[in-house]
PDB file of C-alpha atoms in Angstrom:
ATOM      1  CA  MET A   1       0.000   0.000   0.000  1.00 38.00           C
ATOM      2  CA  SER A   2       1.208   3.505  -0.809  1.00 52.00           C
ATOM      3  CA  GLU A   3       2.448   5.778   1.969  1.00 86.00           C
ATOM      4  CA  LEU A   4       0.461   8.523   0.265  1.00 94.00           C
ATOM      5  CA  THR A   5      -2.665   8.024   2.358  1.00 94.00           C
ATOM      6  CA  LEU A   6      -5.693  10.296   2.382  1.00 96.00           C
ATOM      7  CA  ASP A   7      -4.487  11.904   5.612  1.00 96.00           C
ATOM      8  CA  ARG A   8      -0.982  12.531   4.233  1.00 96.00           C
ATOM      9  CA  LEU A   9      -2.297  14.016   0.993  1.00 97.00           C
ATOM     10  CA  LEU A  10      -4.732  16.249   2.881  1.00 97.00           C
ATOM     11  CA  GLU A  11      -1.857  17.431   5.068  1.00 97.00           C
ATOM     12  CA  LEU A  12       0.088  18.418   1.948  1.00 97.00           C
ATOM     13  CA  GLU A  13      -2.914  20.181   0.391  1.00 97.00           C
ATOM     14  CA  HIS A  14      -3.614  22.146   3.574  1.00 98.00           C
ATOM     15  CA  ALA A  15       0.040  23.204   3.686  1.00 98.00           C
ATOM     16  CA  GLY A  16      -0.218  24.343   0.065  1.00 97.00           C
ATOM     17  CA  TRP A  17      -3.363  26.356   0.707  1.00 97.00           C
ATOM     18  CA  ALA A  18      -1.759  27.892   3.816  1.00 97.00           C
ATOM     19  CA  SER A  19       1.164  29.022   1.655  1.00 96.00           C
ATOM     20  CA  LEU A  20      -1.284  30.627  -0.791  1.00 95.00           C
ATOM     21  CA  CYS A  21      -3.025  32.394   2.100  1.00 95.00           C
ATOM     22  CA  GLU A  22       0.371  33.804   3.111  1.00 95.00           C
ATOM     23  CA  SER A  23       1.525  34.788  -0.430  1.00 93.00           C
ATOM     24  CA  ARG A  24       4.419  32.315  -0.324  1.00 94.00           C
ATOM     25  CA  GLY A  25       3.052  29.718  -2.734  1.00 94.00           C
ATOM     26  CA  GLY A  26       5.997  30.013  -5.118  1.00 94.00           C
ATOM     27  CA  THR A  27       8.472  28.965  -2.456  1.00 95.00           C
ATOM     28  CA  PHE A  28       6.244  26.157  -1.190  1.00 97.00           C
ATOM     29  CA  TYR A  29       5.345  24.674  -4.570  1.00 97.00           C
ATOM     30  CA  GLY A  30       8.829  25.241  -5.959  1.00 95.00           C
ATOM     31  CA  ARG A  31      10.021  22.773  -3.313  1.00 96.00           C
ATOM     32  CA  LEU A  32       7.040  20.410  -3.464  1.00 97.00           C
ATOM     33  CA  MET A  33       6.740  19.907  -7.216  1.00 97.00           C
ATOM     34  CA  THR A  34       8.693  17.346  -9.204  1.00 97.00           C
ATOM     35  CA  PRO A  35      11.175  18.841 -11.705  1.00 96.00           C
ATOM     36  CA  ASP A  36       8.762  18.023 -14.548  1.00 97.00           C
ATOM     37  CA  GLY A  37       5.623  18.849 -12.541  1.00 97.00           C
ATOM     38  CA  LEU A  38       2.757  20.860 -14.015  1.00 98.00           C
ATOM     39  CA  MET A  39      -0.192  22.883 -12.785  1.00 96.00           C
ATOM     40  CA  VAL A  40      -3.187  23.101 -15.130  1.00 97.00           C
ATOM     41  CA  LEU A  41      -5.307  26.041 -14.037  1.00 93.00           C
ATOM     42  CA  VAL A  42      -8.964  26.790 -14.586  1.00 91.00           C
ATOM     43  CA  ASN A  43      -8.118  29.737 -16.865  1.00 90.00           C
ATOM     44  CA  GLY A  44      -6.436  27.347 -19.311  1.00 90.00           C
ATOM     45  CA  MET A  45      -2.900  28.230 -18.259  1.00 93.00           C
ATOM     46  CA  THR A  46      -0.361  25.451 -17.768  1.00 96.00           C
ATOM     47  CA  MET A  47       2.535  26.287 -15.465  1.00 95.00           C
ATOM     48  CA  ASP A  48       5.722  24.298 -14.955  1.00 97.00           C
ATOM     49  CA  ARG A  49       7.619  24.260 -11.671  1.00 96.00           C
ATOM     50  CA  SER A  50       9.894  27.184 -12.528  1.00 95.00           C
ATOM     51  CA  THR A  51       6.922  29.342 -13.567  1.00 95.00           C
ATOM     52  CA  VAL A  52       5.051  28.458 -10.378  1.00 94.00           C
ATOM     53  CA  ALA A  53       8.099  29.227  -8.241  1.00 93.00           C
ATOM     54  CA  ALA A  54       8.621  32.570  -9.984  1.00 92.00           C
ATOM     55  CA  SER A  55       5.010  33.716  -9.957  1.00 91.00           C
ATOM     56  CA  LEU A  56       3.191  32.714  -6.778  1.00 90.00           C
ATOM     57  CA  ASP A  57       5.249  34.448  -4.082  1.00 90.00           C
ATOM     58  CA  GLY A  58       3.689  37.829  -3.490  1.00 84.00           C
ATOM     59  CA  SER A  59       0.538  37.091  -5.485  1.00 89.00           C
ATOM     60  CA  PRO A  60      -2.731  38.169  -3.823  1.00 91.00           C
ATOM     61  CA  ALA A  61      -3.355  36.029  -0.772  1.00 94.00           C
ATOM     62  CA  TRP A  62      -6.494  34.002  -0.256  1.00 96.00           C
ATOM     63  CA  ASP A  63      -8.374  35.081   2.871  1.00 96.00           C
ATOM     64  CA  SER A  64      -9.808  31.635   3.517  1.00 96.00           C
ATOM     65  CA  TYR A  65     -10.333  28.256   1.911  1.00 97.00           C
ATOM     66  CA  GLU A  66     -12.252  25.075   2.553  1.00 97.00           C
ATOM     67  CA  ILE A  67     -11.588  21.549   1.338  1.00 98.00           C
ATOM     68  CA  ALA A  68     -14.676  19.337   1.009  1.00 97.00           C
ATOM     69  CA  ASP A  69     -15.371  15.780  -0.102  1.00 98.00           C
ATOM     70  CA  PRO A  70     -11.733  14.619  -0.311  1.00 98.00           C
ATOM     71  CA  ARG A  71     -11.143  11.346  -2.128  1.00 98.00           C
ATOM     72  CA  HIS A  72      -7.958   9.318  -2.355  1.00 97.00           C
ATOM     73  CA  VAL A  73      -6.973   7.469  -5.525  1.00 97.00           C
ATOM     74  CA  ASP A  74      -4.253   4.862  -4.986  1.00 94.00           C
ATOM     75  CA  LEU A  75      -2.020   4.794  -8.052  1.00 94.00           C
ATOM     76  CA  GLY A  76       0.246   2.002  -6.840  1.00 91.00           C
ATOM     77  CA  ASP A  77       3.504   2.019  -4.928  1.00 90.00           C
ATOM     78  CA  GLY A  78       4.801   5.501  -4.397  1.00 93.00           C
ATOM     79  CA  ALA A  79       1.969   7.345  -6.160  1.00 96.00           C
ATOM     80  CA  GLY A  80      -1.444   8.660  -5.251  1.00 97.00           C
ATOM     81  CA  ALA A  81      -3.944  11.363  -6.071  1.00 98.00           C
ATOM     82  CA  LEU A  82      -6.255  13.534  -4.037  1.00 98.00           C
ATOM     83  CA  VAL A  83      -9.477  14.839  -5.555  1.00 98.00           C
ATOM     84  CA  TYR A  84     -11.610  17.371  -3.693  1.00 98.00           C
ATOM     85  CA  ARG A  85     -13.888  20.373  -3.950  1.00 97.00           C
ATOM     86  CA  ALA A  86     -12.386  23.661  -2.837  1.00 97.00           C
ATOM     87  CA  GLU A  87     -13.913  27.013  -2.096  1.00 96.00           C
ATOM     88  CA  ALA A  88     -11.613  29.964  -1.533  1.00 95.00           C
ATOM     89  CA  VAL A  89     -12.261  33.660  -0.943  1.00 96.00           C
ATOM     90  CA  ARG A  90     -10.100  36.751  -1.246  1.00 93.00           C
ATOM     91  CA  GLY A  91     -10.814  40.444  -1.074  1.00 90.00           C
ATOM     92  CA  GLY A  92     -14.291  41.381  -2.170  1.00 86.00           C
ATOM     93  CA  GLU A  93     -14.294  38.838  -4.988  1.00 90.00           C
ATOM     94  CA  ASP A  94     -16.882  36.122  -5.521  1.00 91.00           C
ATOM     95  CA  PRO A  95     -15.823  32.776  -4.055  1.00 93.00           C
ATOM     96  CA  PHE A  96     -13.642  30.588  -6.265  1.00 93.00           C
ATOM     97  CA  VAL A  97     -15.214  27.122  -6.345  1.00 95.00           C
ATOM     98  CA  ALA A  98     -13.540  24.289  -8.209  1.00 95.00           C
ATOM     99  CA  LEU A  99     -12.765  20.623  -8.229  1.00 97.00           C
ATOM    100  CA  MET A 100      -9.082  19.985  -7.653  1.00 97.00           C
ATOM    101  CA  SER A 101      -6.915  16.988  -8.341  1.00 98.00           C
ATOM    102  CA  SER A 102      -3.371  16.667  -7.097  1.00 98.00           C
ATOM    103  CA  THR A 103      -1.230  13.733  -8.153  1.00 98.00           C
ATOM    104  CA  TYR A 104       1.789  12.923  -6.026  1.00 98.00           C
ATOM    105  CA  ARG A 105       4.675  10.507  -6.324  1.00 97.00           C
ATOM    106  CA  VAL A 106       7.383   9.653  -3.850  1.00 96.00           C
ATOM    107  CA  VAL A 107      10.814  10.872  -4.961  1.00 95.00           C
ATOM    108  CA  ALA A 108      13.865  10.133  -2.795  1.00 93.00           C
ATOM    109  CA  GLY A 109      11.531   9.185   0.057  1.00 92.00           C
ATOM    110  CA  GLU A 110       9.495  12.410  -0.039  1.00 94.00           C
ATOM    111  CA  PRO A 111       6.082  13.104  -1.575  1.00 96.00           C
ATOM    112  CA  ARG A 112       6.280  15.452  -4.556  1.00 97.00           C
ATOM    113  CA  LEU A 113       3.498  17.061  -6.567  1.00 98.00           C
ATOM    114  CA  ALA A 114       3.648  15.825 -10.161  1.00 98.00           C
ATOM    115  CA  LEU A 115       0.366  17.163 -11.575  1.00 98.00           C
ATOM    116  CA  TYR A 116      -2.282  19.537 -10.283  1.00 98.00           C
ATOM    117  CA  GLN A 117      -5.476  20.438 -12.119  1.00 97.00           C
ATOM    118  CA  GLN A 118      -8.446  22.719 -11.435  1.00 95.00           C
ATOM    119  CA  THR A 119     -11.925  22.401 -12.941  1.00 94.00           C
ATOM    120  CA  THR A 120     -14.537  25.044 -12.212  1.00 90.00           C
ATOM    121  CA  VAL A 121     -17.848  24.026 -10.740  1.00 85.00           C
ATOM    122  CA  THR A 122     -20.804  25.089 -12.840  1.00 68.00           C
ATOM    123  CA  HIS A 123     -23.628  26.575 -10.825  1.00 55.00           C
TER     124      HIS A 123
END
């Protein structure tokens, strides 16, 4: 069984969201992502690790976030995915609501984010 359990993946996701709430997401994800890791965002943008690291520090912070309905997908030894619904708020903007999937693999004994994708929720 993979060491990437639901609890471990949720811990990593909460740490990522905390970094985004503190405008230090570039530093956090620059360390967490695999060298070939990608983020596929809801606006259609695809960002590699170096772009994420260069762009997220200092970006507008989220005021709050909530993770709901987390599901673990076991991808075999040393790999796993977390799928969940997120709602985040910042400033006076409407809430951002999306389905998220984060795929992790163990590299040199540590979990690393290989692929992250957002899909908006249609109301």
